[in-house]
Amino acid sequence: MLYGTMRATASALGRALYRPTIDGLEHIPRSGPVILAANHLSFSDSVVIPLAVPRRVRFLAKSDYFEGPGVKGRLSRFTFNALGAVPVRRGTAREAIDALELGLKALSDGEAFAIYPEGTRSRDGRLYRGRTGVAHLALKSGAPVVPVALSGTEHIQPIGARVPRLAKISIRFGAPMHFGAEYAGMKPGPARRAITDEVMAAIQRLSGQEEAGVYNTYPSGDEM
């Protein structure tokens, strides 16, 4: 009830202020597990996606957002919990595996789960090579993958800006992608790589971004 009330209020306010262009909502199943695989341009992506999608969306967020002290820390915890965030620590292989397990748990509960295959936000606007966690989730859960292309969110809160700004943004959802029997005979590594490349190609077609052709790296202090 808290999520529904907060989402409805925040979504109405966000649409009034930003007047976003939203295309392809019909591609998101009304119920059941689904993976929303998006490009990543800004901290605000994790606010924009849950407010655009007409059902609860779970996503990973740095544990720092749940652990801050004082009034600001409590407000951050409340906001991220209400938006459907799942706290996760980042940095080691074990923590990456734990993050995927959290995603699988959300999918096994029949929820929508958002993931950024690039790993971290693009600081130059290019689309970076996808990491194979999205394919792992798709193969393990059997959930369809809906590619998502965000545009303009990098202008809402540019790096170093403390206060969000008004900006023209768009969110495009592509047709669901299903990955099943055709990958059963492949070794896990090549199968995950092939699926991830297909997902990233679908995101690129929606976003029109230039492809970087390499993996993105995690700058110190960067957010998920």
Short mmCIF file of C-alpha atoms in Angstrom, two decimals:
data_model
loop_
_atom_site.label_atom_id
_atom_site.label_comp_id
_atom_site.label_asym_id
_atom_site.label_seq_id
_atom_site.Cartn_x
_atom_site.Cartn_y
_atom_site.Cartn_z
CA MET A 1 0.00 0.00 0.00
CA LEU A 2 2.88 2.36 0.83
CA TYR A 3 4.50 1.67 -2.54
CA GLY A 4 1.24 2.14 -4.45
CA THR A 5 0.39 5.41 -2.73
CA MET A 6 3.89 6.86 -3.03
CA ARG A 7 4.28 5.70 -6.62
CA ALA A 8 0.96 7.21 -7.71
CA THR A 9 1.76 10.54 -6.07
CA ALA A 10 5.36 10.72 -7.27
CA SER A 11 4.46 9.54 -10.77
CA ALA A 12 1.78 12.22 -11.15
CA LEU A 13 4.17 14.89 -9.88
CA GLY A 14 7.03 13.67 -12.09
CA ARG A 15 4.86 13.59 -15.21
CA ALA A 16 3.57 17.08 -14.49
CA LEU A 17 7.08 18.51 -14.01
CA TYR A 18 9.04 16.61 -16.68
CA ARG A 19 6.35 15.63 -19.19
CA PRO A 20 8.31 12.51 -20.15
CA THR A 21 7.76 10.66 -23.40
CA ILE A 22 6.94 7.05 -22.53
CA ASP A 23 6.59 4.45 -25.28
CA GLY A 24 6.01 0.71 -25.19
CA LEU A 25 4.40 0.19 -21.78
CA GLU A 26 2.23 -2.46 -23.42
CA HIS A 27 5.33 -4.66 -23.67
CA ILE A 28 5.56 -5.04 -19.89
CA PRO A 29 3.56 -8.02 -18.59
CA ARG A 30 0.91 -7.00 -16.07
CA SER A 31 1.97 -9.80 -13.74
CA GLY A 32 4.64 -12.46 -13.36
CA PRO A 33 8.43 -12.19 -13.42
CA VAL A 34 10.06 -9.85 -15.93
CA ILE A 35 13.56 -8.43 -16.25
CA LEU A 36 13.81 -4.77 -17.28
CA ALA A 37 17.28 -4.34 -18.82
CA ALA A 38 18.12 -0.66 -19.25
CA ASN A 39 20.92 1.59 -20.37
CA HIS A 40 22.30 3.66 -17.52
CA LEU A 41 22.92 7.40 -17.76
CA SER A 42 22.14 8.81 -14.35
CA PHE A 43 21.45 8.24 -10.66
CA SER A 44 17.89 9.29 -11.46
CA ASP A 45 17.33 6.27 -13.76
CA SER A 46 16.42 4.22 -10.68
CA VAL A 47 13.69 6.71 -9.87
CA VAL A 48 12.43 7.22 -13.42
CA ILE A 49 11.93 3.53 -14.24
CA PRO A 50 9.85 2.60 -11.15
CA LEU A 51 7.69 5.69 -11.62
CA ALA A 52 7.11 4.99 -15.32
CA VAL A 53 6.19 1.32 -14.96
CA PRO A 54 2.61 0.59 -13.83
CA ARG A 55 3.66 -2.19 -11.42
CA ARG A 56 6.16 -2.61 -8.60
CA VAL A 57 9.77 -2.72 -9.81
CA ARG A 58 12.62 -4.03 -7.66
CA PHE A 59 16.17 -2.85 -8.35
CA LEU A 60 19.59 -2.94 -6.70
CA ALA A 61 20.89 0.15 -4.90
CA LYS A 62 24.08 0.80 -2.96
CA SER A 63 23.75 -0.16 0.67
CA ASP A 64 25.05 3.34 1.53
CA TYR A 65 21.61 4.74 0.69
CA PHE A 66 20.11 2.67 3.53
CA GLU A 67 22.77 3.34 6.15
CA GLY A 68 23.14 7.12 6.34
CA PRO A 69 22.74 8.89 9.71
CA GLY A 70 20.31 11.59 10.76
CA VAL A 71 17.25 12.98 9.01
CA LYS A 72 18.86 12.75 5.57
CA GLY A 73 19.68 9.09 6.14
CA ARG A 74 16.14 8.28 7.29
CA LEU A 75 14.67 10.08 4.28
CA SER A 76 17.00 8.17 1.95
CA ARG A 77 16.03 4.81 3.51
CA PHE A 78 12.34 5.64 3.31
CA THR A 79 12.56 6.72 -0.34
CA PHE A 80 14.56 3.76 -1.58
CA ASN A 81 12.48 1.25 0.37
CA ALA A 82 9.28 2.77 -0.97
CA LEU A 83 10.60 2.70 -4.54
CA GLY A 84 11.37 -1.02 -4.27
CA ALA A 85 15.15 -0.87 -3.95
CA VAL A 86 17.15 -3.85 -2.68
CA PRO A 87 20.31 -2.84 -0.77
CA VAL A 88 23.54 -4.44 -1.97
CA ARG A 89 27.23 -3.97 -1.35
CA ARG A 90 29.48 -3.76 -4.39
CA GLY A 91 33.10 -4.49 -5.02
CA THR A 92 33.92 -8.22 -4.80
CA ALA A 93 32.97 -11.29 -6.83
CA ARG A 94 31.06 -12.66 -3.83
CA GLU A 95 29.01 -9.48 -3.58
CA ALA A 96 28.23 -9.65 -7.31
CA ILE A 97 26.93 -13.20 -6.88
CA ASP A 98 24.87 -12.13 -3.88
CA ALA A 99 23.35 -9.32 -5.97
CA LEU A 100 22.26 -11.81 -8.64
CA GLU A 101 20.74 -14.04 -5.96
CA LEU A 102 18.68 -11.09 -4.77
CA GLY A 103 17.50 -10.57 -8.34
CA LEU A 104 16.55 -14.23 -8.69
CA LYS A 105 14.62 -14.03 -5.43
CA ALA A 106 12.59 -11.07 -6.72
CA LEU A 107 11.87 -12.90 -9.97
CA SER A 108 10.91 -16.12 -8.18
CA ASP A 109 8.40 -14.01 -6.24
CA GLY A 110 6.85 -12.97 -9.56
CA GLU A 111 8.15 -9.41 -9.48
CA ALA A 112 9.60 -7.06 -12.08
CA PHE A 113 13.34 -6.61 -11.62
CA ALA A 114 15.37 -3.79 -13.21
CA ILE A 115 19.05 -4.23 -14.04
CA TYR A 116 21.70 -2.16 -15.82
CA PRO A 117 23.84 -4.59 -17.84
CA GLU A 118 26.52 -1.90 -18.29
CA GLY A 119 27.17 -2.18 -14.55
CA THR A 120 27.47 1.54 -13.87
CA ARG A 121 26.32 4.73 -15.54
CA SER A 122 27.84 5.95 -18.77
CA ARG A 123 29.66 9.23 -18.23
CA ASP A 124 30.10 9.99 -21.94
CA GLY A 125 26.67 8.96 -23.24
CA ARG A 126 27.93 5.89 -25.09
CA LEU A 127 26.46 2.42 -24.60
CA TYR A 128 29.00 0.11 -23.00
CA ARG A 129 29.34 -3.64 -23.36
CA GLY A 130 26.90 -5.59 -21.21
CA ARG A 131 27.94 -7.78 -18.33
CA THR A 132 26.38 -11.22 -18.35
CA GLY A 133 24.38 -11.03 -15.12
CA VAL A 134 21.25 -10.19 -17.11
CA ALA A 135 21.63 -13.45 -19.07
CA HIS A 136 22.22 -15.42 -15.88
CA LEU A 137 18.95 -14.08 -14.49
CA ALA A 138 17.07 -14.83 -17.71
CA LEU A 139 18.33 -18.41 -17.98
CA LYS A 140 17.88 -19.24 -14.30
CA SER A 141 14.44 -17.68 -13.91
CA GLY A 142 12.95 -18.20 -17.37
CA ALA A 143 11.65 -14.62 -17.17
CA PRO A 144 11.38 -12.53 -20.34
CA VAL A 145 13.74 -9.59 -20.78
CA VAL A 146 12.24 -6.23 -21.75
CA PRO A 147 14.91 -3.85 -23.14
CA VAL A 148 14.63 -0.28 -21.88
CA ALA A 149 16.15 2.87 -23.37
CA LEU A 150 16.41 6.03 -21.27
CA SER A 151 17.23 9.39 -22.78
CA GLY A 152 17.83 12.77 -21.14
CA THR A 153 18.03 11.51 -17.56
CA GLU A 154 21.70 12.53 -17.40
CA HIS A 155 20.50 16.15 -17.44
CA ILE A 156 18.24 15.79 -14.38
CA GLN A 157 21.11 15.61 -11.94
CA PRO A 158 24.48 15.98 -13.67
CA ILE A 159 27.60 14.80 -11.87
CA GLY A 160 28.31 17.20 -9.01
CA ALA A 161 24.81 18.76 -9.00
CA ARG A 162 23.05 18.64 -5.63
CA VAL A 163 19.59 19.69 -6.79
CA PRO A 164 17.61 17.92 -9.56
CA ARG A 165 16.90 19.98 -12.66
CA LEU A 166 14.10 19.96 -15.19
CA ALA A 167 15.00 18.16 -18.40
CA LYS A 168 13.31 16.56 -21.37
CA ILE A 169 13.40 12.79 -20.87
CA SER A 170 12.09 9.74 -22.67
CA ILE A 171 11.67 6.09 -21.74
CA ARG A 172 11.18 3.43 -24.42
CA PHE A 173 10.29 -0.19 -23.67
CA GLY A 174 10.96 -2.81 -26.34
CA ALA A 175 9.25 -6.11 -27.07
CA PRO A 176 9.91 -8.91 -24.55
CA MET A 177 12.82 -11.19 -25.39
CA HIS A 178 12.58 -14.89 -24.50
CA PHE A 179 15.61 -17.12 -24.15
CA GLY A 180 14.94 -20.83 -23.94
CA ALA A 181 15.63 -24.11 -25.67
CA GLU A 182 17.95 -22.70 -28.33
CA TYR A 183 20.56 -22.11 -25.62
CA ALA A 184 20.16 -25.46 -23.88
CA GLY A 185 22.91 -27.12 -25.89
CA MET A 186 25.44 -24.32 -25.40
CA LYS A 187 28.02 -24.07 -22.66
CA PRO A 188 26.93 -21.59 -19.95
CA GLY A 189 29.61 -18.96 -20.69
CA PRO A 190 28.97 -18.62 -24.45
CA ALA A 191 25.20 -18.79 -23.88
CA ARG A 192 25.29 -15.93 -21.37
CA ARG A 193 27.52 -13.88 -23.65
CA ALA A 194 25.27 -14.39 -26.68
CA ILE A 195 22.12 -13.48 -24.74
CA THR A 196 23.71 -10.39 -23.23
CA ASP A 197 24.87 -9.21 -26.65
CA GLU A 198 21.33 -9.67 -27.99
CA VAL A 199 19.89 -7.64 -25.13
CA MET A 200 22.43 -4.85 -25.58
CA ALA A 201 21.74 -4.75 -29.32
CA ALA A 202 18.03 -4.32 -28.56
CA ILE A 203 18.77 -1.50 -26.11
CA GLN A 204 20.97 0.20 -28.71
CA ARG A 205 18.24 0.03 -31.35
CA LEU A 206 15.86 1.73 -28.93
CA SER A 207 18.31 4.35 -27.64
CA GLY A 208 20.33 5.08 -30.79
CA GLN A 209 23.48 5.41 -28.63
CA GLU A 210 26.96 5.01 -30.01
CA GLU A 211 28.44 1.70 -28.88
CA ALA A 212 31.63 1.96 -26.85
CA GLY A 213 32.69 -1.63 -27.59
CA VAL A 214 34.32 -2.03 -24.15
CA TYR A 215 33.21 -2.57 -20.57
CA ASN A 216 32.49 0.42 -18.38
CA THR A 217 34.44 0.79 -15.14
CA TYR A 218 33.34 1.80 -11.65
CA PRO A 219 34.69 5.24 -10.73
CA SER A 220 35.31 5.69 -7.02
CA GLY A 221 32.12 6.59 -5.23
CA ASP A 222 29.90 5.98 -8.27
CA GLU A 223 26.35 4.85 -7.69
CA MET A 224 24.42 1.94 -9.10
#
